[in-house]
Coordinates of C-alpha atoms in Angstrom, one line a residue:
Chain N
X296 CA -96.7 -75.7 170.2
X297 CA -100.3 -74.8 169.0
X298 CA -100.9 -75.2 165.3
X299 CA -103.2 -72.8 163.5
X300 CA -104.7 -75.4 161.7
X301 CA -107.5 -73.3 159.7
X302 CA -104.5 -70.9 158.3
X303 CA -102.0 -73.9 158.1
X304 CA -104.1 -75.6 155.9
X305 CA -105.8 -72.3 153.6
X306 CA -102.2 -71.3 153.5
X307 CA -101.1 -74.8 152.2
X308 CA -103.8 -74.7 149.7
X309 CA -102.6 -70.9 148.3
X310 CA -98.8 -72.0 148.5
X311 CA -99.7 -74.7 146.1
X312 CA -101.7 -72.8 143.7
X313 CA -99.2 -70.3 143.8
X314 CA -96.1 -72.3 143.4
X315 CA -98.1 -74.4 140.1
X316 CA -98.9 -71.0 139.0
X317 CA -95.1 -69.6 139.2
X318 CA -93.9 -72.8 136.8
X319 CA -96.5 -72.7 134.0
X320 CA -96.5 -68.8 134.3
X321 CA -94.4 -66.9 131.7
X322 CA -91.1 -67.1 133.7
X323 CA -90.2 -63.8 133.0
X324 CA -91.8 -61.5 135.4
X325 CA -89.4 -60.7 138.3
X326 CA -86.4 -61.1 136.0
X327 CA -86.0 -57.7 135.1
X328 CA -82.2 -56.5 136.4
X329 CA -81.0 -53.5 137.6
X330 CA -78.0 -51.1 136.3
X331 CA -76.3 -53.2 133.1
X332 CA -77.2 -56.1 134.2
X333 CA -75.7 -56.1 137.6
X334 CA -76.1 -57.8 140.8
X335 CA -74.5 -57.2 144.1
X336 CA -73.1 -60.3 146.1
X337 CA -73.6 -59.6 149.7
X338 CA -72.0 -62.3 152.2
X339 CA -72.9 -61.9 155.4
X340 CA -74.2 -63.4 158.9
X341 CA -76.9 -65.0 159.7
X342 CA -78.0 -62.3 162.4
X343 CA -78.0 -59.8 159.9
X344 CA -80.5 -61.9 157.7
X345 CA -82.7 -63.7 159.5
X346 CA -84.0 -60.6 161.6
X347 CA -85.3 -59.4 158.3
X348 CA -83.0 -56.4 158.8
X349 CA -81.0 -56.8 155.5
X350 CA -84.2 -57.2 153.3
X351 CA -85.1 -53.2 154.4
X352 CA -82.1 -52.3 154.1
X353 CA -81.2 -54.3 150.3
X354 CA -84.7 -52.9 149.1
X355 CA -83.7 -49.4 149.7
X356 CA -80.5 -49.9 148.0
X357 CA -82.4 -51.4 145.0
X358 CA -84.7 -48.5 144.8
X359 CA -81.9 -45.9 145.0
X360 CA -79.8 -47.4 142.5
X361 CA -82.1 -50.0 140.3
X362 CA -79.4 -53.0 141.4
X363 CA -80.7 -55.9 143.3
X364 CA -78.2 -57.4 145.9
X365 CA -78.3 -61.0 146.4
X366 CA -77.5 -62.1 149.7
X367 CA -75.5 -65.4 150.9
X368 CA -76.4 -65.6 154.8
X369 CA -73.5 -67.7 156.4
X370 CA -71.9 -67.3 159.8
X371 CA -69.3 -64.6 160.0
X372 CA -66.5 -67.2 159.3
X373 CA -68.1 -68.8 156.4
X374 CA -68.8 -65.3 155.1
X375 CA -65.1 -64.3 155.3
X376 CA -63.8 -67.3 153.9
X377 CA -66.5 -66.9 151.1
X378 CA -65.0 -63.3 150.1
X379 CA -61.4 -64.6 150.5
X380 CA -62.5 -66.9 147.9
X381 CA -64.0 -64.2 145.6
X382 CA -67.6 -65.1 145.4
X383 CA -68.6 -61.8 147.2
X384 CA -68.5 -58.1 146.3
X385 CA -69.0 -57.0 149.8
X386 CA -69.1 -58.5 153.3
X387 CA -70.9 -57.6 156.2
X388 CA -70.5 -59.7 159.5
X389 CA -69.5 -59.2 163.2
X390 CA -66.5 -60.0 164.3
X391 CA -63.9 -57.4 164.6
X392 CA -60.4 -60.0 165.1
X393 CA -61.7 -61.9 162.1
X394 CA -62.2 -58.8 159.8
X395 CA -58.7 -57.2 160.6
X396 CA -57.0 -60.4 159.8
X397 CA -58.9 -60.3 156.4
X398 CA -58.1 -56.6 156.2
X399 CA -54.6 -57.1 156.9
X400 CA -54.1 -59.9 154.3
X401 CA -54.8 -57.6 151.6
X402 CA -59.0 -59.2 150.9
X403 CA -60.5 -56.3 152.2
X404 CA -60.7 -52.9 151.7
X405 CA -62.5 -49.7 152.8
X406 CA -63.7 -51.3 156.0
X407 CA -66.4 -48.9 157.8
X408 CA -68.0 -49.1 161.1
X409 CA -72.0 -49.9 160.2
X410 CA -73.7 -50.6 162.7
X411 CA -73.7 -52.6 166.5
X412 CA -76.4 -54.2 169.0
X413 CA -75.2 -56.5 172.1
X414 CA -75.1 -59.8 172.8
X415 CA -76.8 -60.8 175.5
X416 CA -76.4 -64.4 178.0
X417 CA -80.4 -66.5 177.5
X418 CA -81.2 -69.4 179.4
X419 CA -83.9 -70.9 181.4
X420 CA -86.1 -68.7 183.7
X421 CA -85.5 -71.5 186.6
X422 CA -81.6 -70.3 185.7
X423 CA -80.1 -73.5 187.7
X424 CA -76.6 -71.5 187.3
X425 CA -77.6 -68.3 189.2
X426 CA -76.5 -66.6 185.8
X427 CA -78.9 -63.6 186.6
X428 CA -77.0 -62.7 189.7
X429 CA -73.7 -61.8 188.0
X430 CA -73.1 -58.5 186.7
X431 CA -70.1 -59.6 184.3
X432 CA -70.1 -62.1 181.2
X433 CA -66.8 -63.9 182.5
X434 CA -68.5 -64.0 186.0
X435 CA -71.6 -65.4 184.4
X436 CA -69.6 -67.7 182.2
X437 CA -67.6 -69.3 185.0
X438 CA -71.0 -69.8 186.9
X439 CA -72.3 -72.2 184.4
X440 CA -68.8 -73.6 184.0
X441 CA -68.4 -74.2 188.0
X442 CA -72.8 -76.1 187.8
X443 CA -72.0 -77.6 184.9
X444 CA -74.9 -76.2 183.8
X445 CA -76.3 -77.4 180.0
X446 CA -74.7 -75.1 178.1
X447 CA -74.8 -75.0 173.7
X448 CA -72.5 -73.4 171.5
X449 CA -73.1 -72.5 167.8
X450 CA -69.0 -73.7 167.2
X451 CA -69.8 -72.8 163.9
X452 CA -66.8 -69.7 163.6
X453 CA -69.8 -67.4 163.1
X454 CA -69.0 -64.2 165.0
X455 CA -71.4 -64.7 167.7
X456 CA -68.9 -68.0 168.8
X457 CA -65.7 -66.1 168.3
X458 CA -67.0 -63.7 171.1
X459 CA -68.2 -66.3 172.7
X460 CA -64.7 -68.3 172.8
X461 CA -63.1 -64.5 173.9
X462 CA -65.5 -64.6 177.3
X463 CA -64.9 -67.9 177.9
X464 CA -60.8 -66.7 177.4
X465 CA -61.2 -63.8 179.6
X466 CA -62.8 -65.6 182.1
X467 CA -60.1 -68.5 182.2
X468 CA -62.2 -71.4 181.8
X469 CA -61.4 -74.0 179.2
X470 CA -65.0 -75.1 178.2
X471 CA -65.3 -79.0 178.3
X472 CA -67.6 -81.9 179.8
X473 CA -70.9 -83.3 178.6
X474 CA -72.4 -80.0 179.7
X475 CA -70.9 -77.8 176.9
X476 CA -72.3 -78.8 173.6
X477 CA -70.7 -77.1 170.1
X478 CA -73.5 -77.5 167.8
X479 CA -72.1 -76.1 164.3
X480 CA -75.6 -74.4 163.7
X481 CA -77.2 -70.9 163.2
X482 CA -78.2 -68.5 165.6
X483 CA -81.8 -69.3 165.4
X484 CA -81.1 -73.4 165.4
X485 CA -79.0 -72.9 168.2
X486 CA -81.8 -71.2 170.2
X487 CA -84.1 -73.4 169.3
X488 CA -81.8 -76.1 170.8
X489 CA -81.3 -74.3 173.7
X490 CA -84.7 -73.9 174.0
X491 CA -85.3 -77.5 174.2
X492 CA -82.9 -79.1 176.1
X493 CA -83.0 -76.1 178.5
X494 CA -79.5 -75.0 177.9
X495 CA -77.7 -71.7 178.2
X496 CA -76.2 -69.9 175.2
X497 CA -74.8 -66.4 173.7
X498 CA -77.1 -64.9 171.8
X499 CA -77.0 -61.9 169.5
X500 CA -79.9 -59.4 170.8
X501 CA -81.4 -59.1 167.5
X502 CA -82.2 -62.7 166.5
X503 CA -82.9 -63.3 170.4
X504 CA -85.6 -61.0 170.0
X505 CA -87.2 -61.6 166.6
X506 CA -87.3 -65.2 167.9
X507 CA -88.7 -64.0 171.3
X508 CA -91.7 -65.7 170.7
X509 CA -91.0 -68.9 169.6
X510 CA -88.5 -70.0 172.1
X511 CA -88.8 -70.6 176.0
X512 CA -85.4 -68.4 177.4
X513 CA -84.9 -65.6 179.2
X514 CA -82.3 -63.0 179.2
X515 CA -80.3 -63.2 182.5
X516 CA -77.4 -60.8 181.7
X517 CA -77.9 -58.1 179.3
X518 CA -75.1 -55.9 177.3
X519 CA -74.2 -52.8 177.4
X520 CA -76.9 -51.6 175.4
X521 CA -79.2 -52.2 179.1
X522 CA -76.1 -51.4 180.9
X523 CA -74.8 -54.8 181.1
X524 CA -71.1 -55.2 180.4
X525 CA -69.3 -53.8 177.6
X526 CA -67.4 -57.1 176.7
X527 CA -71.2 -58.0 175.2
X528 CA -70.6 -55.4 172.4
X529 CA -71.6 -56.7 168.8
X530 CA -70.1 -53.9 167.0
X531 CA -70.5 -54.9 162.6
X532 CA -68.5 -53.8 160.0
X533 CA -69.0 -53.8 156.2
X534 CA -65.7 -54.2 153.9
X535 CA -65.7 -54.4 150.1
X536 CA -63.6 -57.3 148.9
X537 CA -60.3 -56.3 146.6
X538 CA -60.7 -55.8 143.0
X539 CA -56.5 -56.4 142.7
X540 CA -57.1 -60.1 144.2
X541 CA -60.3 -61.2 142.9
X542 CA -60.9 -59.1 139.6
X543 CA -64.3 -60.8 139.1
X544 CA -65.8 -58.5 142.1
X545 CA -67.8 -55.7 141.0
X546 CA -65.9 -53.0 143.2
X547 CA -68.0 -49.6 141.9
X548 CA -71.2 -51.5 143.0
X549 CA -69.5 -52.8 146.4
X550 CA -68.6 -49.1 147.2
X551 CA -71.8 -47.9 146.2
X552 CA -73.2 -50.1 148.8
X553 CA -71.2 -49.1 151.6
X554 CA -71.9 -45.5 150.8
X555 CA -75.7 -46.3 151.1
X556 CA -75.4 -48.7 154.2
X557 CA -73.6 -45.6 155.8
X558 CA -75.5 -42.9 154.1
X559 CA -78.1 -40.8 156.6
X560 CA -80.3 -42.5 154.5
X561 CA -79.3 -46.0 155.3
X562 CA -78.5 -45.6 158.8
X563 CA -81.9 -44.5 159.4
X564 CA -83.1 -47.8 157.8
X565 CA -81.1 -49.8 160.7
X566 CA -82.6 -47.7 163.4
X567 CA -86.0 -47.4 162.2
X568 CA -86.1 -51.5 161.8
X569 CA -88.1 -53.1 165.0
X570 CA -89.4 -56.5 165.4
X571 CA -92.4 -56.4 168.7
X572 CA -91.6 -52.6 168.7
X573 CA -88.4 -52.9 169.8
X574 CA -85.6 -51.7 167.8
X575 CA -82.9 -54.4 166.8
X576 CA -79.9 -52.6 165.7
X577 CA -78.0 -49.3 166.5
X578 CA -76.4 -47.1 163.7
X579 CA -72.9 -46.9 164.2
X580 CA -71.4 -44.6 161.1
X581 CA -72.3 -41.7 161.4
X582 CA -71.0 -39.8 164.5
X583 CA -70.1 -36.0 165.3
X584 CA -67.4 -37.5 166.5
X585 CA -65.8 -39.3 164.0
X586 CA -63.7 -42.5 165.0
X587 CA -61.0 -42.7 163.0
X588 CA -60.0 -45.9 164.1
X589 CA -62.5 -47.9 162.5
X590 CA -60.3 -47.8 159.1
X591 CA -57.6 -48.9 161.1
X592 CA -57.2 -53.3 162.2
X593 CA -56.8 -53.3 165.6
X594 CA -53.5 -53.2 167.6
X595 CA -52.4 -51.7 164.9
X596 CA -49.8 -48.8 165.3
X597 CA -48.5 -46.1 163.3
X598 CA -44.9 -44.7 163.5
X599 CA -46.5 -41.7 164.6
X600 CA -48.5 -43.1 167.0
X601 CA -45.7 -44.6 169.1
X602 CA -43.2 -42.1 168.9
Chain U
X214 CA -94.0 -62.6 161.7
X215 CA -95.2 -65.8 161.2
X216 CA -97.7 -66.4 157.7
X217 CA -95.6 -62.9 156.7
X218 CA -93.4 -64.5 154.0
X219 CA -95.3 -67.1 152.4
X220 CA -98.2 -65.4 152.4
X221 CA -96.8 -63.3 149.7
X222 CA -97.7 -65.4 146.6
X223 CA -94.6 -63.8 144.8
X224 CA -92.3 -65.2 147.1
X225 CA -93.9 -68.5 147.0
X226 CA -94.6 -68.4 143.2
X227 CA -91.1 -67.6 143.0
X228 CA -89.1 -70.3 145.1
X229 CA -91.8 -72.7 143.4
X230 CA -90.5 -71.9 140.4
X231 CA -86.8 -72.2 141.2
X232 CA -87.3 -75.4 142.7
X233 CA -89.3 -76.6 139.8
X234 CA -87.1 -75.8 137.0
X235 CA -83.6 -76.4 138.4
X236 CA -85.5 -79.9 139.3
X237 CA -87.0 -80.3 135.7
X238 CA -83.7 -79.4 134.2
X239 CA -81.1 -81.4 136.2
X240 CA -84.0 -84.6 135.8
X241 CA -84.2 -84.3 132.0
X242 CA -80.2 -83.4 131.5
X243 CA -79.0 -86.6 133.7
X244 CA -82.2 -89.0 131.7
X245 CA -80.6 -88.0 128.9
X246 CA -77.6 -88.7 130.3
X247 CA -78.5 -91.8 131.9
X248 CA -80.9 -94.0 130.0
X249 CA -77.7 -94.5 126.7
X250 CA -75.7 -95.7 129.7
X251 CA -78.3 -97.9 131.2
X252 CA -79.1 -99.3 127.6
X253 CA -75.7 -99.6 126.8
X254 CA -74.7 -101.7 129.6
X255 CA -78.0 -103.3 129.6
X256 CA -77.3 -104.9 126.7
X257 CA -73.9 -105.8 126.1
X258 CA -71.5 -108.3 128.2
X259 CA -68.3 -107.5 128.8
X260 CA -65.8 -107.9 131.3
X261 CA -66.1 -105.4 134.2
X262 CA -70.1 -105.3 133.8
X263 CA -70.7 -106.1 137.1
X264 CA -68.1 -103.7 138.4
X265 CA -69.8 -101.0 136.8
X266 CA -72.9 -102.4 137.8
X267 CA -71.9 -101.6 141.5
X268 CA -70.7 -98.2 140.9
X269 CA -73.4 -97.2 139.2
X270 CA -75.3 -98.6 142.5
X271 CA -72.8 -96.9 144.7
X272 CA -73.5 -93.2 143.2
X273 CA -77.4 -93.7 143.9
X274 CA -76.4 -93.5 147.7
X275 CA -74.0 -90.8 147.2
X276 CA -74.0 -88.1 150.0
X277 CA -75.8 -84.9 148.7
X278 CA -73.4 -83.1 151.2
X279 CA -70.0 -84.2 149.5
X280 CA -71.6 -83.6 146.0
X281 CA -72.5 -79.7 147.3
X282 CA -69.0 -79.5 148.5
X283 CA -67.1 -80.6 145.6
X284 CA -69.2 -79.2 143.1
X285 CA -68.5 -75.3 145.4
X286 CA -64.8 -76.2 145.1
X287 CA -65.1 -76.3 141.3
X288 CA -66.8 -73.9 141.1
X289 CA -65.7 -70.9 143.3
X290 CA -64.2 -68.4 141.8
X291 CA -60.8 -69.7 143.3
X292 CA -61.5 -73.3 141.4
X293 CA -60.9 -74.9 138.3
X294 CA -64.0 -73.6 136.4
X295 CA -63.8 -70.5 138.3
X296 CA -63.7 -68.2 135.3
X297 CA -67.8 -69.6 134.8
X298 CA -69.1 -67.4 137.6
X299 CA -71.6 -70.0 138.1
X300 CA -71.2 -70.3 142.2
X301 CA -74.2 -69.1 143.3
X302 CA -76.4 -69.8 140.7
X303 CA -79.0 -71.9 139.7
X304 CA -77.0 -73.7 137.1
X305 CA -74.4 -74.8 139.7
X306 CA -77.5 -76.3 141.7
X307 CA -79.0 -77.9 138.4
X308 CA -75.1 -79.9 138.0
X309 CA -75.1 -81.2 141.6
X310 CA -78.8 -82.4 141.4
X311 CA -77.6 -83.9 138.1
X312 CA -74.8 -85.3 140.0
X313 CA -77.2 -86.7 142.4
X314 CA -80.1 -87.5 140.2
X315 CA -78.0 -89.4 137.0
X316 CA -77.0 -92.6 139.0
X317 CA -80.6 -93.1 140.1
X318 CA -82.1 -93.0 136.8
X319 CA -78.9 -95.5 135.5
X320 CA -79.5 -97.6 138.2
X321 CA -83.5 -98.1 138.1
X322 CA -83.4 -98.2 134.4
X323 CA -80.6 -100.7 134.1
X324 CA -82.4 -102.9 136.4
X325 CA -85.1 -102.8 134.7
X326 CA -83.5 -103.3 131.2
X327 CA -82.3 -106.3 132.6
X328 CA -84.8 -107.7 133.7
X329 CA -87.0 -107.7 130.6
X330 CA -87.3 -111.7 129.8
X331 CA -84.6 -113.2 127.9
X332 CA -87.7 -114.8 126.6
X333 CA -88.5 -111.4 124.6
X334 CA -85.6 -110.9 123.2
X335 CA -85.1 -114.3 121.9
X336 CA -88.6 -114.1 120.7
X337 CA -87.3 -110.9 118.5
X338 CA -84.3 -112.2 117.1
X339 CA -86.2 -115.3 116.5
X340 CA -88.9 -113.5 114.3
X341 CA -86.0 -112.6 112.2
X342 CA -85.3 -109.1 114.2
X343 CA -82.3 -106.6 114.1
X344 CA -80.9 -105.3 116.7
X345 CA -82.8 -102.0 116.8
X346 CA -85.4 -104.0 117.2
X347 CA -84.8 -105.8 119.7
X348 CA -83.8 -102.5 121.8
X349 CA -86.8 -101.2 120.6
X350 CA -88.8 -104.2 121.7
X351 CA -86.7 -104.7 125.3
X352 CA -87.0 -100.8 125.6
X353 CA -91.1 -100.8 125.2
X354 CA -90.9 -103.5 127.8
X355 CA -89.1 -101.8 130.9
X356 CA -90.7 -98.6 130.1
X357 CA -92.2 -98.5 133.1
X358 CA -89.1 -99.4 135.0
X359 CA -87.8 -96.8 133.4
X360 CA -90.1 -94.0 134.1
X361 CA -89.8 -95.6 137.6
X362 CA -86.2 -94.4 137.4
X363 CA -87.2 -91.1 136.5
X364 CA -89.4 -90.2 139.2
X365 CA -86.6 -91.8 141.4
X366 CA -84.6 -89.4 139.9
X367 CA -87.0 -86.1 140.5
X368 CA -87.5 -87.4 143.6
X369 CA -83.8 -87.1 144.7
X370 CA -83.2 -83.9 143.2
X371 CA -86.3 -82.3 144.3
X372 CA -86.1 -83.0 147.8
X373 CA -82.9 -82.1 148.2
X374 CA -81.3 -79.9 150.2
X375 CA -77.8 -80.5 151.3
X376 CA -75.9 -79.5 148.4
X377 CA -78.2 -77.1 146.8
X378 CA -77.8 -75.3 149.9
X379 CA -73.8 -75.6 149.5
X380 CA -73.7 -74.8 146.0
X381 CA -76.8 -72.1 145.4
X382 CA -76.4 -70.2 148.6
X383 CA -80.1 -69.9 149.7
X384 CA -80.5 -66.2 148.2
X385 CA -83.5 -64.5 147.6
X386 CA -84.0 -60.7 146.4
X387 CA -85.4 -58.0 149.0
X388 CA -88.7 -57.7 146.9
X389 CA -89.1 -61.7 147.8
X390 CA -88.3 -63.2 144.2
X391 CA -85.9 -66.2 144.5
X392 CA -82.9 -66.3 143.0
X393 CA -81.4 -69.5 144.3
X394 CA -84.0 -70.2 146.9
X395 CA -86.0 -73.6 146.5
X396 CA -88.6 -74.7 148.6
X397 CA -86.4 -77.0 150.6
X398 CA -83.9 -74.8 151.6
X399 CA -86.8 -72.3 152.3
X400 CA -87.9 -74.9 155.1
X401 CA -84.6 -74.8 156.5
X402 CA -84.4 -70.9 156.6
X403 CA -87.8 -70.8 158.3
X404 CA -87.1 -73.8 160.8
X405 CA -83.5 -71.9 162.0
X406 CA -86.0 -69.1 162.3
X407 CA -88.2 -70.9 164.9
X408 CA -91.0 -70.6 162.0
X409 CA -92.1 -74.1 162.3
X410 CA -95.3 -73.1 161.1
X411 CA -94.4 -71.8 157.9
X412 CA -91.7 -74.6 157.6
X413 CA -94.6 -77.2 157.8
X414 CA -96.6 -75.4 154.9
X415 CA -93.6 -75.2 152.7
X416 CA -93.6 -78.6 153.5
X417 CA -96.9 -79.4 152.6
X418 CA -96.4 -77.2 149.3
X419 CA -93.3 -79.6 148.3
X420 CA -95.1 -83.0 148.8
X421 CA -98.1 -81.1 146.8
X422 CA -96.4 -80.5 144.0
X423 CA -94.0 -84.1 144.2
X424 CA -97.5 -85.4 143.7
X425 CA -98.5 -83.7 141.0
X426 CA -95.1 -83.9 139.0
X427 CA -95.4 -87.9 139.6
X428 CA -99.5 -87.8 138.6
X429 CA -98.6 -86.5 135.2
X430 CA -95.6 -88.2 134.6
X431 CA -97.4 -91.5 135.4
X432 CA -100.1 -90.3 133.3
X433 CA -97.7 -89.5 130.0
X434 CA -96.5 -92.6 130.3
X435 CA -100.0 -94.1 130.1
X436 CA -100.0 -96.2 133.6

């Protein structure tokens, strides 16, 4: 890695005067708060945050409405289990089995389709495992399996290892061995890792990409947003937790801020966000076809629907 | 990407700032705190002095990790002190550092409470002496000790990153003020980013202002 040593150190230099200068200053600028007083809790993925996506999309919301939302970037598990414990408002994460079961047990309500981008399989461009010659993620997935090729998990529940678990399901192979390392981290300490040791691992498109740079791994299978295989889908979905459970969640502000994430306005924030001038994330809610599913936890049937 | 965040001095002003006063705060709460305990056992004997000797030495090496994780299960909304709505916040980061911070300050200032020479203190009573005195007196001597202890203390809580993380959540506001974000837990944002760079001047900001914290601390207590 090649250190910028001029700007390392004159930014070193201004971080310290700056951070001096924040604890004497007054200690008031920057605490002004929006409507009343309140403040949005947001808890949501890592992916979402660390692409820089949420920050667009949380200052537009502040604009609009004068509310600043503070958000709690966990993995899609930690997220969930963080609203089940009331201290959200509103979650956002990726991992559609995971939110139905918190929809179905009553946390969540008003869950809406937001947004999706893909996963996509990253490894080393030598790719010891022949991953770029398989057209499907289980195919690709039993590749590595059968060359026990280095391969790192986050194993952290987020929602990038939940579809990762599903491929390795689908593809009958019970992950095991030296080769297959759980590392309980985030997206981007997990590429890093896999960067390092030369490993292969499931990647979300949009922190593969805003990480691009820093990291020595190639995409050997895309999803379906290249045309790869539609089992890489990364659809999100945004749910405000239940007033009736948790009556410390702010439910009128948690509604307002699905309405804006799904408003033309807001979905025009998620497509307009790029990182290297490629875009990161797809809007998802609004459709001239409407899919009315979305509201509705998956395998889930009416009486109408099976009669 | 790379020089983008901190090279917005409100952002760094800001998680500056945080780190600063929930560090401040939780040092000055457990010192006050800590140094009646230290005193108290200092000077008296009674049974069990050496037991609570060792806890007291025991809590210095507590994991930050375990204090995050408790402190987020009282906390949470779900928990005990729920009904505070402090998960989240910088005031449930200020009680885990004090958590962390209090048995280090005990410890260093017991220590060096007890080591002040018997000699002293004999020398006190001798010279006809009260009590307070003789505290005052033995307290003058291990001031430095003490102050010692304090740093330790700072030093503890402002490096930390395990349960602040835990317990204030890492969360900063789109316009780039901090609300729970300290430097430390800034570094570990920007390292999962793969900004190593960034992480390293964070870095460099941290051990800047350690150093400047222990400067005038060393210099207010006239060493």
């Amino acid at each position: 890695m090649e250190y910028r040593r001029r700007e390392v150190l004159g930014a070193s230099a201004a971080g310290i005067a700056a951070a001096v200068a924040g604890c004497v200053g007054s200690g008031s600028e920057g605490d002004e708060v929006g409507v009343a007083g309140e403040e949005l809790a947001l808890a949501t993925t890592t992916s979402t945050y660390d692409t820089g996506l949420l920050d667009e999309i949380n200052a537009a919301f502040q604009e609009r409405f004068g509310t600043r939302v503070a958000p709690n970037a966990q993995g899609t598990g930690a997220a969930i289990e963080s609203a089940r414990n009331g201290n959200a408002d509103v979650i956002l994460v990726h991992a559609r089995s995971q939110e139905d079961e918190f929809m179905r047990d009553g946390y969540g309500v008003n869950r809406r389709d937001l947004m999706f981008n893909d996963f996509v399989i990253v490894g080393p461009s030598d790719d010891p495992a022949g991953v770029g010659d398989t057209e499907q993620a289980t195919a690709a997935f039993e590749a590595i399996a059968n060359a026990q090729a280095p391969f790192v998990s986050r194993g952290d529940d987020s929602g990038t290892h939940t579809k990762e678990l599903a491929i390795w399901d689908a593809a009958g192979v019970e992950p095991g061995g030296e080769w297959y390392q759980e590392l309980g981290q985030g997206m981007g300490n997990t590429l890093n890792n896999a960067s390092e040791s030369e490993s292969y691992t499931l990647a979300d498109r949009g922190t593969y990409l805003s990480m691009q740079d820093n990291v020595d791994l190639e995409i050997l299978l895309q999803g379906p947003i290249e045309g790869g295989p539609e089992l890489l889908a990364n659809p999100y979905g945004i749910m405000a937790v239940n007033p009736e459970i948790h009556s410390n969640v702010n439910y009128q502000l948690a509604m307002a801020y699905i309405g804006f994430a799904t408003s033309p306005a807001g979905q025009d924030v998620i497509s307009n966000y790029t990182a290297d001038g490629q875009q990161l994330f797809y809007p998802e809610a609004l459709s001239e076809d409407p899919n009315f599913q979305q509201y509705v936890p998956e395998g889930w049937q009416s009486e109408a629907d099976s009669e | 990407m790379s020089f983008e965040s901190i090279a917005d001095p409100t952002y760094l002003r800001s998680i500056g700032r945080v780190s600063l006063t929930v560090s401040l705060t939780a040092v000055l709460l457990s010192t006050l705190l800590s140094l009646p305990i230290a005193f108290a056992v200092g000077f008296a004997e009674f049974r069990g002095k050496r037991l609570i000797t060792a806890v007291i030495n025991t809590g210095m090496g507590f994991p930050s990790v375990v204090v995050g994780l408790l402190v987020l299960m009282a906390l949470s909304s779900s928990g005990p002190l729920g009904s505070l709505e402090l998960v989240y916040t910088p005031e449930a980061m200020i009680l885990s550092q004090c958590v962390l911070a209090a048995p280090v300050i005990t410890g260093v200032a017991l220590s060096a409470v007890e080591s002040v020479d018997d000699a002293v203190r004999d020398a006190a009573y001798g010279v006809g002496g009260t009590r307070a005195d003789v505290a005052l007196i033995t307290l003058k001597e291990a001031r430095y000790g003490v102050i010692t202890g304090i740093l330790a203390g700072f030093g503890r809580a402002i490096s930390e990153v395990g349960s602040v993380l835990i317990v204030g959540g890492n969360i900063a506001y789109a316009d780039g003020t901090s609300k729970t974000r300290t430097i430390t837990t800034a570094i570990t944002l920007e390292t999962r980013r793969g900004e190593f760079e960034t992480a390293l001047v964070l870095g460099a900001v941290l051990l800047a202002l350690v150093l400047l914290v222990n400067g005038v601390v060393m210099r207010l207590g006239g060493r």
